[in-house]
Amino acid sequence: LRAGALAASKALHLYRDRHRSSMMKRASEAFRTITGGAYRGLASQPDGDGEVLVALSADGGSRLAAELSKGTCFQLYLSLRLAGYHEFAASRSPVPFIADDIMETFDDRRAEETFRLLADMAGTGQVVYLTHHRHLCEIARSVCPEAALHRLDEAS
Protein backbone atom coordinates (compact mmCIF):
# COMPACT_ATOMS: atom_id res chain seq x y z
CA LEU A 1 0.00 0.00 0.00
CA ARG A 2 2.82 2.38 0.92
CA ALA A 3 4.65 1.66 -2.35
CA GLY A 4 1.44 2.35 -4.28
CA ALA A 5 0.93 5.68 -2.51
CA LEU A 6 4.54 6.65 -3.20
CA ALA A 7 4.21 5.69 -6.88
CA ALA A 8 0.96 7.66 -7.17
CA SER A 9 2.58 10.68 -5.54
CA LYS A 10 5.56 10.51 -7.92
CA ALA A 11 3.25 10.10 -10.92
CA LEU A 12 1.20 13.11 -9.83
CA HIS A 13 4.35 15.19 -9.39
CA LEU A 14 5.64 14.14 -12.81
CA TYR A 15 2.28 14.89 -14.44
CA ARG A 16 2.13 18.35 -12.83
CA ASP A 17 5.66 19.17 -14.01
CA ARG A 18 4.95 18.01 -17.58
CA HIS A 19 1.57 19.70 -17.88
CA ARG A 20 2.19 23.05 -16.30
CA SER A 21 -0.36 25.56 -17.32
CA SER A 22 0.51 28.10 -19.96
CA MET A 23 -0.02 30.81 -17.35
CA MET A 24 2.61 29.30 -15.03
CA LYS A 25 4.97 28.90 -17.98
CA ARG A 26 4.47 32.54 -19.01
CA ALA A 27 4.85 33.71 -15.38
CA SER A 28 8.08 31.72 -15.10
CA GLU A 29 9.43 33.29 -18.29
CA ALA A 30 8.50 36.79 -17.11
CA PHE A 31 10.07 36.19 -13.69
CA ARG A 32 13.26 34.89 -15.29
CA THR A 33 13.37 37.96 -17.57
CA ILE A 34 12.63 40.52 -14.85
CA THR A 35 15.23 39.03 -12.50
CA GLY A 36 17.85 38.97 -15.26
CA GLY A 37 18.22 35.21 -14.91
CA ALA A 38 18.83 35.26 -11.14
CA TYR A 39 15.78 33.00 -10.99
CA ARG A 40 15.10 30.42 -13.66
CA GLY A 41 11.37 30.32 -13.08
CA LEU A 42 8.50 29.41 -10.81
CA ALA A 43 6.95 26.17 -9.66
CA SER A 44 4.26 25.04 -7.32
CA GLN A 45 4.75 22.28 -4.82
CA PRO A 46 2.41 20.45 -2.49
CA ASP A 47 2.01 21.85 1.01
CA GLY A 48 -0.47 20.03 3.18
CA ASP A 49 -3.84 20.19 1.46
CA GLY A 50 -2.77 22.88 -1.02
CA GLU A 51 0.22 24.09 -2.94
CA VAL A 52 2.78 26.83 -2.43
CA LEU A 53 4.56 28.94 -5.02
CA VAL A 54 8.32 28.48 -5.20
CA ALA A 55 10.93 30.62 -6.96
CA LEU A 56 13.62 28.50 -8.63
CA SER A 57 17.00 30.18 -8.38
CA ALA A 58 19.62 29.98 -11.12
CA ASP A 59 21.99 28.10 -8.81
CA GLY A 60 19.53 25.20 -8.55
CA GLY A 61 17.99 26.11 -5.21
CA SER A 62 14.45 27.14 -4.49
CA ARG A 63 12.78 29.62 -2.17
CA LEU A 64 9.23 29.97 -1.01
CA ALA A 65 7.63 33.20 -2.20
CA ALA A 66 7.35 34.27 1.45
CA GLU A 67 11.16 34.00 1.78
CA LEU A 68 11.95 36.41 -1.07
CA SER A 69 13.01 40.01 -0.58
CA LYS A 70 10.28 42.62 -0.90
CA GLY A 71 11.49 43.68 -4.36
CA THR A 72 11.78 40.12 -5.67
CA CYS A 73 8.38 39.28 -4.22
CA PHE A 74 6.90 42.27 -6.10
CA GLN A 75 8.63 40.99 -9.25
CA LEU A 76 7.05 37.58 -8.74
CA TYR A 77 3.64 39.19 -8.22
CA LEU A 78 4.06 41.28 -11.37
CA SER A 79 5.09 38.17 -13.33
CA LEU A 80 1.85 36.49 -12.28
CA ARG A 81 -0.15 39.58 -13.26
CA LEU A 82 1.53 39.75 -16.67
CA ALA A 83 0.83 36.06 -17.28
CA GLY A 84 -2.77 36.46 -16.15
CA TYR A 85 -3.23 39.40 -18.48
CA HIS A 86 -1.94 37.42 -21.45
CA GLU A 87 -4.23 34.49 -20.57
CA PHE A 88 -7.21 36.84 -20.35
CA ALA A 89 -6.33 38.71 -23.56
CA ALA A 90 -5.91 35.44 -25.49
CA SER A 91 -9.60 34.61 -25.14
CA ARG A 92 -11.28 38.02 -24.75
CA SER A 93 -10.97 41.60 -25.86
CA PRO A 94 -8.04 42.97 -23.90
CA VAL A 95 -8.69 45.47 -21.15
CA PRO A 96 -6.11 48.06 -20.06
CA PHE A 97 -3.33 46.77 -17.82
CA ILE A 98 -2.81 49.28 -15.01
CA ALA A 99 0.02 49.21 -12.48
CA ASP A 100 0.76 51.83 -9.83
CA ASP A 101 4.43 52.15 -8.81
CA ILE A 102 5.02 48.41 -8.70
CA MET A 103 8.67 49.02 -9.70
CA GLU A 104 9.58 51.35 -6.85
CA THR A 105 11.66 48.59 -5.20
CA PHE A 106 13.28 47.35 -8.45
CA ASP A 107 16.87 48.13 -9.33
CA ASP A 108 17.36 49.87 -12.68
CA ARG A 109 18.30 46.68 -14.56
CA ARG A 110 15.15 44.89 -13.41
CA ALA A 111 13.05 47.96 -14.18
CA GLU A 112 14.47 47.97 -17.74
CA GLU A 113 13.54 44.32 -18.24
CA THR A 114 10.07 44.99 -16.85
CA PHE A 115 9.51 47.92 -19.19
CA ARG A 116 10.52 45.67 -22.10
CA LEU A 117 7.84 43.17 -21.05
CA LEU A 118 5.27 45.97 -20.70
CA ALA A 119 6.20 47.31 -24.15
CA ASP A 120 5.66 43.84 -25.60
CA MET A 121 2.32 43.64 -23.81
CA ALA A 122 1.30 46.98 -25.32
CA GLY A 123 1.18 45.18 -28.66
CA THR A 124 -1.89 43.37 -27.34
CA GLY A 125 -3.60 46.07 -25.32
CA GLN A 126 -3.15 49.34 -23.49
CA VAL A 127 -0.60 49.48 -20.67
CA VAL A 128 -0.79 52.25 -18.06
CA TYR A 129 2.03 52.55 -15.53
CA LEU A 130 1.76 55.23 -12.87
CA THR A 131 4.79 56.47 -10.96
CA HIS A 132 6.14 59.51 -9.18
CA HIS A 133 9.74 58.30 -9.60
CA ARG A 134 11.41 60.36 -12.33
CA HIS A 135 14.22 57.87 -12.84
CA LEU A 136 11.63 55.23 -13.84
CA CYS A 137 10.26 57.65 -16.44
CA GLU A 138 13.76 58.00 -17.86
CA ILE A 139 14.22 54.23 -17.95
CA ALA A 140 10.84 53.83 -19.67
CA ARG A 141 11.78 56.51 -22.20
CA SER A 142 15.09 54.80 -23.03
CA VAL A 143 13.64 51.28 -23.26
CA CYS A 144 10.35 52.22 -24.95
CA PRO A 145 10.96 55.38 -27.01
CA GLU A 146 7.56 54.99 -28.70
CA ALA A 147 5.68 55.03 -25.37
CA ALA A 148 3.59 58.08 -24.54
CA LEU A 149 4.60 59.57 -21.20
CA HIS A 150 2.26 62.02 -19.52
CA ARG A 151 3.14 64.20 -16.57
CA LEU A 152 0.28 64.87 -14.20
CA ASP A 153 1.17 68.03 -12.31
CA GLU A 154 -0.25 68.69 -8.89
CA ALA A 155 -3.43 70.76 -8.91
CA SER A 156 -2.87 74.37 -7.89
mmCIF file with all atom_site columns, C-alpha atoms in Angstrom:
data_model
loop_
_atom_site.group_PDB
_atom_site.id
_atom_site.type_symbol
_atom_site.label_atom_id
_atom_site.label_alt_id
_atom_site.label_comp_id
_atom_site.label_asym_id
_atom_site.label_entity_id
_atom_site.label_seq_id
_atom_site.pdbx_PDB_ins_code
_atom_site.Cartn_x
_atom_site.Cartn_y
_atom_site.Cartn_z
_atom_site.occupancy
_atom_site.B_iso_or_equiv
_atom_site.pdbx_formal_charge
_atom_site.auth_seq_id
_atom_site.auth_comp_id
_atom_site.auth_asym_id
_atom_site.auth_atom_id
_atom_site.pdbx_PDB_model_num
ATOM 1   C CA . LEU A 1 1   ? 0.000   0.000  0.000   1.00 0.00 ? 1   LEU A CA 1
ATOM 2   C CA . ARG A 1 2   ? 2.823   2.379  0.918   1.00 0.00 ? 2   ARG A CA 1
ATOM 3   C CA . ALA A 1 3   ? 4.649   1.660  -2.353  1.00 0.00 ? 3   ALA A CA 1
ATOM 4   C CA . GLY A 1 4   ? 1.435   2.346  -4.285  1.00 0.00 ? 4   GLY A CA 1
ATOM 5   C CA . ALA A 1 5   ? 0.927   5.678  -2.514  1.00 0.00 ? 5   ALA A CA 1
ATOM 6   C CA . LEU A 1 6   ? 4.538   6.653  -3.201  1.00 0.00 ? 6   LEU A CA 1
ATOM 7   C CA . ALA A 1 7   ? 4.209   5.689  -6.875  1.00 0.00 ? 7   ALA A CA 1
ATOM 8   C CA . ALA A 1 8   ? 0.960   7.664  -7.174  1.00 0.00 ? 8   ALA A CA 1
ATOM 9   C CA . SER A 1 9   ? 2.581   10.684 -5.543  1.00 0.00 ? 9   SER A CA 1
ATOM 10  C CA . LYS A 1 10  ? 5.556   10.515 -7.925  1.00 0.00 ? 10  LYS A CA 1
ATOM 11  C CA . ALA A 1 11  ? 3.248   10.098 -10.923 1.00 0.00 ? 11  ALA A CA 1
ATOM 12  C CA . LEU A 1 12  ? 1.195   13.112 -9.830  1.00 0.00 ? 12  LEU A CA 1
ATOM 13  C CA . HIS A 1 13  ? 4.355   15.191 -9.390  1.00 0.00 ? 13  HIS A CA 1
ATOM 14  C CA . LEU A 1 14  ? 5.645   14.144 -12.812 1.00 0.00 ? 14  LEU A CA 1
ATOM 15  C CA . TYR A 1 15  ? 2.280   14.891 -14.440 1.00 0.00 ? 15  TYR A CA 1
ATOM 16  C CA . ARG A 1 16  ? 2.133   18.348 -12.830 1.00 0.00 ? 16  ARG A CA 1
ATOM 17  C CA . ASP A 1 17  ? 5.661   19.168 -14.010 1.00 0.00 ? 17  ASP A CA 1
ATOM 18  C CA . ARG A 1 18  ? 4.952   18.014 -17.580 1.00 0.00 ? 18  ARG A CA 1
ATOM 19  C CA . HIS A 1 19  ? 1.570   19.697 -17.884 1.00 0.00 ? 19  HIS A CA 1
ATOM 20  C CA . ARG A 1 20  ? 2.186   23.054 -16.300 1.00 0.00 ? 20  ARG A CA 1
ATOM 21  C CA . SER A 1 21  ? -0.361  25.564 -17.318 1.00 0.00 ? 21  SER A CA 1
ATOM 22  C CA . SER A 1 22  ? 0.507   28.104 -19.961 1.00 0.00 ? 22  SER A CA 1
ATOM 23  C CA . MET A 1 23  ? -0.020  30.812 -17.347 1.00 0.00 ? 23  MET A CA 1
ATOM 24  C CA . MET A 1 24  ? 2.606   29.296 -15.029 1.00 0.00 ? 24  MET A CA 1
ATOM 25  C CA . LYS A 1 25  ? 4.969   28.903 -17.982 1.00 0.00 ? 25  LYS A CA 1
ATOM 26  C CA . ARG A 1 26  ? 4.474   32.537 -19.006 1.00 0.00 ? 26  ARG A CA 1
ATOM 27  C CA . ALA A 1 27  ? 4.847   33.715 -15.383 1.00 0.00 ? 27  ALA A CA 1
ATOM 28  C CA . SER A 1 28  ? 8.084   31.723 -15.101 1.00 0.00 ? 28  SER A CA 1
ATOM 29  C CA . GLU A 1 29  ? 9.433   33.294 -18.291 1.00 0.00 ? 29  GLU A CA 1
ATOM 30  C CA . ALA A 1 30  ? 8.504   36.792 -17.112 1.00 0.00 ? 30  ALA A CA 1
ATOM 31  C CA . PHE A 1 31  ? 10.069  36.187 -13.686 1.00 0.00 ? 31  PHE A CA 1
ATOM 32  C CA . ARG A 1 32  ? 13.265  34.887 -15.287 1.00 0.00 ? 32  ARG A CA 1
ATOM 33  C CA . THR A 1 33  ? 13.366  37.959 -17.569 1.00 0.00 ? 33  THR A CA 1
ATOM 34  C CA . ILE A 1 34  ? 12.627  40.516 -14.847 1.00 0.00 ? 34  ILE A CA 1
ATOM 35  C CA . THR A 1 35  ? 15.233  39.034 -12.504 1.00 0.00 ? 35  THR A CA 1
ATOM 36  C CA . GLY A 1 36  ? 17.845  38.971 -15.260 1.00 0.00 ? 36  GLY A CA 1
ATOM 37  C CA . GLY A 1 37  ? 18.219  35.213 -14.905 1.00 0.00 ? 37  GLY A CA 1
ATOM 38  C CA . ALA A 1 38  ? 18.834  35.264 -11.142 1.00 0.00 ? 38  ALA A CA 1
ATOM 39  C CA . TYR A 1 39  ? 15.780  33.002 -10.989 1.00 0.00 ? 39  TYR A CA 1
ATOM 40  C CA . ARG A 1 40  ? 15.104  30.421 -13.665 1.00 0.00 ? 40  ARG A CA 1
ATOM 41  C CA . GLY A 1 41  ? 11.373  30.320 -13.076 1.00 0.00 ? 41  GLY A CA 1
ATOM 42  C CA . LEU A 1 42  ? 8.499   29.414 -10.810 1.00 0.00 ? 42  LEU A CA 1
ATOM 43  C CA . ALA A 1 43  ? 6.952   26.172 -9.659  1.00 0.00 ? 43  ALA A CA 1
ATOM 44  C CA . SER A 1 44  ? 4.263   25.040 -7.316  1.00 0.00 ? 44  SER A CA 1
ATOM 45  C CA . GLN A 1 45  ? 4.752   22.280 -4.825  1.00 0.00 ? 45  GLN A CA 1
ATOM 46  C CA . PRO A 1 46  ? 2.409   20.446 -2.489  1.00 0.00 ? 46  PRO A CA 1
ATOM 47  C CA . ASP A 1 47  ? 2.014   21.853 1.008   1.00 0.00 ? 47  ASP A CA 1
ATOM 48  C CA . GLY A 1 48  ? -0.466  20.034 3.184   1.00 0.00 ? 48  GLY A CA 1
ATOM 49  C CA . ASP A 1 49  ? -3.839  20.191 1.456   1.00 0.00 ? 49  ASP A CA 1
ATOM 50  C CA . GLY A 1 50  ? -2.774  22.881 -1.023  1.00 0.00 ? 50  GLY A CA 1
ATOM 51  C CA . GLU A 1 51  ? 0.221   24.085 -2.943  1.00 0.00 ? 51  GLU A CA 1
ATOM 52  C CA . VAL A 1 52  ? 2.783   26.832 -2.430  1.00 0.00 ? 52  VAL A CA 1
ATOM 53  C CA . LEU A 1 53  ? 4.563   28.944 -5.021  1.00 0.00 ? 53  LEU A CA 1
ATOM 54  C CA . VAL A 1 54  ? 8.319   28.481 -5.203  1.00 0.00 ? 54  VAL A CA 1
ATOM 55  C CA . ALA A 1 55  ? 10.935  30.621 -6.961  1.00 0.00 ? 55  ALA A CA 1
ATOM 56  C CA . LEU A 1 56  ? 13.615  28.501 -8.633  1.00 0.00 ? 56  LEU A CA 1
ATOM 57  C CA . SER A 1 57  ? 17.001  30.184 -8.383  1.00 0.00 ? 57  SER A CA 1
ATOM 58  C CA . ALA A 1 58  ? 19.617  29.983 -11.119 1.00 0.00 ? 58  ALA A CA 1
ATOM 59  C CA . ASP A 1 59  ? 21.990  28.102 -8.807  1.00 0.00 ? 59  ASP A CA 1
ATOM 60  C CA . GLY A 1 60  ? 19.531  25.202 -8.548  1.00 0.00 ? 60  GLY A CA 1
ATOM 61  C CA . GLY A 1 61  ? 17.993  26.114 -5.205  1.00 0.00 ? 61  GLY A CA 1
ATOM 62  C CA . SER A 1 62  ? 14.453  27.143 -4.490  1.00 0.00 ? 62  SER A CA 1
ATOM 63  C CA . ARG A 1 63  ? 12.785  29.624 -2.165  1.00 0.00 ? 63  ARG A CA 1
ATOM 64  C CA . LEU A 1 64  ? 9.227   29.975 -1.015  1.00 0.00 ? 64  LEU A CA 1
ATOM 65  C CA . ALA A 1 65  ? 7.629   33.199 -2.200  1.00 0.00 ? 65  ALA A CA 1
ATOM 66  C CA . ALA A 1 66  ? 7.353   34.271 1.446   1.00 0.00 ? 66  ALA A CA 1
ATOM 67  C CA . GLU A 1 67  ? 11.157  34.000 1.778   1.00 0.00 ? 67  GLU A CA 1
ATOM 68  C CA . LEU A 1 68  ? 11.955  36.406 -1.072  1.00 0.00 ? 68  LEU A CA 1
ATOM 69  C CA . SER A 1 69  ? 13.007  40.008 -0.584  1.00 0.00 ? 69  SER A CA 1
ATOM 70  C CA . LYS A 1 70  ? 10.279  42.617 -0.902  1.00 0.00 ? 70  LYS A CA 1
ATOM 71  C CA . GLY A 1 71  ? 11.494  43.678 -4.356  1.00 0.00 ? 71  GLY A CA 1
ATOM 72  C CA . THR A 1 72  ? 11.781  40.118 -5.674  1.00 0.00 ? 72  THR A CA 1
ATOM 73  C CA . CYS A 1 73  ? 8.378   39.276 -4.223  1.00 0.00 ? 73  CYS A CA 1
ATOM 74  C CA . PHE A 1 74  ? 6.905   42.266 -6.102  1.00 0.00 ? 74  PHE A CA 1
ATOM 75  C CA . GLN A 1 75  ? 8.633   40.989 -9.254  1.00 0.00 ? 75  GLN A CA 1
ATOM 76  C CA . LEU A 1 76  ? 7.053   37.582 -8.745  1.00 0.00 ? 76  LEU A CA 1
ATOM 77  C CA . TYR A 1 77  ? 3.645   39.190 -8.219  1.00 0.00 ? 77  TYR A CA 1
ATOM 78  C CA . LEU A 1 78  ? 4.056   41.275 -11.368 1.00 0.00 ? 78  LEU A CA 1
ATOM 79  C CA . SER A 1 79  ? 5.090   38.171 -13.326 1.00 0.00 ? 79  SER A CA 1
ATOM 80  C CA . LEU A 1 80  ? 1.846   36.492 -12.280 1.00 0.00 ? 80  LEU A CA 1
ATOM 81  C CA . ARG A 1 81  ? -0.154  39.584 -13.258 1.00 0.00 ? 81  ARG A CA 1
ATOM 82  C CA . LEU A 1 82  ? 1.527   39.745 -16.671 1.00 0.00 ? 82  LEU A CA 1
ATOM 83  C CA . ALA A 1 83  ? 0.835   36.062 -17.281 1.00 0.00 ? 83  ALA A CA 1
ATOM 84  C CA . GLY A 1 84  ? -2.766  36.460 -16.149 1.00 0.00 ? 84  GLY A CA 1
ATOM 85  C CA . TYR A 1 85  ? -3.232  39.404 -18.475 1.00 0.00 ? 85  TYR A CA 1
ATOM 86  C CA . HIS A 1 86  ? -1.943  37.418 -21.450 1.00 0.00 ? 86  HIS A CA 1
ATOM 87  C CA . GLU A 1 87  ? -4.233  34.488 -20.573 1.00 0.00 ? 87  GLU A CA 1
ATOM 88  C CA . PHE A 1 88  ? -7.208  36.838 -20.350 1.00 0.00 ? 88  PHE A CA 1
ATOM 89  C CA . ALA A 1 89  ? -6.331  38.707 -23.559 1.00 0.00 ? 89  ALA A CA 1
ATOM 90  C CA . ALA A 1 90  ? -5.908  35.441 -25.485 1.00 0.00 ? 90  ALA A CA 1
ATOM 91  C CA . SER A 1 91  ? -9.598  34.613 -25.144 1.00 0.00 ? 91  SER A CA 1
ATOM 92  C CA . ARG A 1 92  ? -11.281 38.017 -24.755 1.00 0.00 ? 92  ARG A CA 1
ATOM 93  C CA . SER A 1 93  ? -10.973 41.603 -25.859 1.00 0.00 ? 93  SER A CA 1
ATOM 94  C CA . PRO A 1 94  ? -8.038  42.974 -23.897 1.00 0.00 ? 94  PRO A CA 1
ATOM 95  C CA . VAL A 1 95  ? -8.692  45.474 -21.152 1.00 0.00 ? 95  VAL A CA 1
ATOM 96  C CA . PRO A 1 96  ? -6.113  48.060 -20.056 1.00 0.00 ? 96  PRO A CA 1
ATOM 97  C CA . PHE A 1 97  ? -3.329  46.771 -17.820 1.00 0.00 ? 97  PHE A CA 1
ATOM 98  C CA . ILE A 1 98  ? -2.806  49.275 -15.013 1.00 0.00 ? 98  ILE A CA 1
ATOM 99  C CA . ALA A 1 99  ? 0.018   49.210 -12.477 1.00 0.00 ? 99  ALA A CA 1
ATOM 100 C CA . ASP A 1 100 ? 0.761   51.832 -9.834  1.00 0.00 ? 100 ASP A CA 1
ATOM 101 C CA . ASP A 1 101 ? 4.427   52.148 -8.807  1.00 0.00 ? 101 ASP A CA 1
ATOM 102 C CA . ILE A 1 102 ? 5.018   48.412 -8.698  1.00 0.00 ? 102 ILE A CA 1
ATOM 103 C CA . MET A 1 103 ? 8.666   49.018 -9.701  1.00 0.00 ? 103 MET A CA 1
ATOM 104 C CA . GLU A 1 104 ? 9.578   51.353 -6.852  1.00 0.00 ? 104 GLU A CA 1
ATOM 105 C CA . THR A 1 105 ? 11.661  48.594 -5.198  1.00 0.00 ? 105 THR A CA 1
ATOM 106 C CA . PHE A 1 106 ? 13.279  47.348 -8.448  1.00 0.00 ? 106 PHE A CA 1
ATOM 107 C CA . ASP A 1 107 ? 16.870  48.134 -9.327  1.00 0.00 ? 107 ASP A CA 1
ATOM 108 C CA . ASP A 1 108 ? 17.364  49.869 -12.685 1.00 0.00 ? 108 ASP A CA 1
ATOM 109 C CA . ARG A 1 109 ? 18.296  46.682 -14.557 1.00 0.00 ? 109 ARG A CA 1
ATOM 110 C CA . ARG A 1 110 ? 15.150  44.887 -13.407 1.00 0.00 ? 110 ARG A CA 1
ATOM 111 C CA . ALA A 1 111 ? 13.052  47.958 -14.181 1.00 0.00 ? 111 ALA A CA 1
ATOM 112 C CA . GLU A 1 112 ? 14.470  47.969 -17.737 1.00 0.00 ? 112 GLU A CA 1
ATOM 113 C CA . GLU A 1 113 ? 13.536  44.319 -18.238 1.00 0.00 ? 113 GLU A CA 1
ATOM 114 C CA . THR A 1 114 ? 10.073  44.993 -16.849 1.00 0.00 ? 114 THR A CA 1
ATOM 115 C CA . PHE A 1 115 ? 9.511   47.923 -19.192 1.00 0.00 ? 115 PHE A CA 1
ATOM 116 C CA . ARG A 1 116 ? 10.519  45.670 -22.102 1.00 0.00 ? 116 ARG A CA 1
ATOM 117 C CA . LEU A 1 117 ? 7.839   43.173 -21.048 1.00 0.00 ? 117 LEU A CA 1
ATOM 118 C CA . LEU A 1 118 ? 5.271   45.969 -20.697 1.00 0.00 ? 118 LEU A CA 1
ATOM 119 C CA . ALA A 1 119 ? 6.199   47.306 -24.154 1.00 0.00 ? 119 ALA A CA 1
ATOM 120 C CA . ASP A 1 120 ? 5.661   43.841 -25.596 1.00 0.00 ? 120 ASP A CA 1
ATOM 121 C CA . MET A 1 121 ? 2.324   43.639 -23.806 1.00 0.00 ? 121 MET A CA 1
ATOM 122 C CA . ALA A 1 122 ? 1.304   46.977 -25.319 1.00 0.00 ? 122 ALA A CA 1
ATOM 123 C CA . GLY A 1 123 ? 1.184   45.179 -28.660 1.00 0.00 ? 123 GLY A CA 1
ATOM 124 C CA . THR A 1 124 ? -1.889  43.365 -27.344 1.00 0.00 ? 124 THR A CA 1
ATOM 125 C CA . GLY A 1 125 ? -3.603  46.071 -25.324 1.00 0.00 ? 125 GLY A CA 1
ATOM 126 C CA . GLN A 1 126 ? -3.149  49.341 -23.494 1.00 0.00 ? 126 GLN A CA 1
ATOM 127 C CA . VAL A 1 127 ? -0.598  49.483 -20.674 1.00 0.00 ? 127 VAL A CA 1
ATOM 128 C CA . VAL A 1 128 ? -0.790  52.246 -18.061 1.00 0.00 ? 128 VAL A CA 1
ATOM 129 C CA . TYR A 1 129 ? 2.028   52.549 -15.535 1.00 0.00 ? 129 TYR A CA 1
ATOM 130 C CA . LEU A 1 130 ? 1.756   55.228 -12.869 1.00 0.00 ? 130 LEU A CA 1
ATOM 131 C CA . THR A 1 131 ? 4.788   56.469 -10.961 1.00 0.00 ? 131 THR A CA 1
ATOM 132 C CA . HIS A 1 132 ? 6.138   59.507 -9.181  1.00 0.00 ? 132 HIS A CA 1
ATOM 133 C CA . HIS A 1 133 ? 9.741   58.299 -9.595  1.00 0.00 ? 133 HIS A CA 1
ATOM 134 C CA . ARG A 1 134 ? 11.405  60.361 -12.332 1.00 0.00 ? 134 ARG A CA 1
ATOM 135 C CA . HIS A 1 135 ? 14.224  57.865 -12.836 1.00 0.00 ? 135 HIS A CA 1
ATOM 136 C CA . LEU A 1 136 ? 11.632  55.230 -13.838 1.00 0.00 ? 136 LEU A CA 1
ATOM 137 C CA . CYS A 1 137 ? 10.259  57.652 -16.440 1.00 0.00 ? 137 CYS A CA 1
ATOM 138 C CA . GLU A 1 138 ? 13.764  58.003 -17.862 1.00 0.00 ? 138 GLU A CA 1
ATOM 139 C CA . ILE A 1 139 ? 14.223  54.229 -17.955 1.00 0.00 ? 139 ILE A CA 1
ATOM 140 C CA . ALA A 1 140 ? 10.838  53.835 -19.666 1.00 0.00 ? 140 ALA A CA 1
ATOM 141 C CA . ARG A 1 141 ? 11.777  56.508 -22.203 1.00 0.00 ? 141 ARG A CA 1
ATOM 142 C CA . SER A 1 142 ? 15.092  54.800 -23.026 1.00 0.00 ? 142 SER A CA 1
ATOM 143 C CA . VAL A 1 143 ? 13.642  51.278 -23.256 1.00 0.00 ? 143 VAL A CA 1
ATOM 144 C CA . CYS A 1 144 ? 10.345  52.221 -24.950 1.00 0.00 ? 144 CYS A CA 1
ATOM 145 C CA . PRO A 1 145 ? 10.958  55.376 -27.009 1.00 0.00 ? 145 PRO A CA 1
ATOM 146 C CA . GLU A 1 146 ? 7.565   54.985 -28.702 1.00 0.00 ? 146 GLU A CA 1
ATOM 147 C CA . ALA A 1 147 ? 5.684   55.029 -25.370 1.00 0.00 ? 147 ALA A CA 1
ATOM 148 C CA . ALA A 1 148 ? 3.586   58.076 -24.542 1.00 0.00 ? 148 ALA A CA 1
ATOM 149 C CA . LEU A 1 149 ? 4.600   59.574 -21.202 1.00 0.00 ? 149 LEU A CA 1
ATOM 150 C CA . HIS A 1 150 ? 2.265   62.022 -19.520 1.00 0.00 ? 150 HIS A CA 1
ATOM 151 C CA . ARG A 1 151 ? 3.144   64.197 -16.571 1.00 0.00 ? 151 ARG A CA 1
ATOM 152 C CA . LEU A 1 152 ? 0.281   64.866 -14.200 1.00 0.00 ? 152 LEU A CA 1
ATOM 153 C CA . ASP A 1 153 ? 1.167   68.028 -12.305 1.00 0.00 ? 153 ASP A CA 1
ATOM 154 C CA . GLU A 1 154 ? -0.247  68.693 -8.890  1.00 0.00 ? 154 GLU A CA 1
ATOM 155 C CA . ALA A 1 155 ? -3.430  70.758 -8.913  1.00 0.00 ? 155 ALA A CA 1
ATOM 156 C CA . SER A 1 156 ? -2.868  74.367 -7.885  1.00 0.00 ? 156 SER A CA 1
#
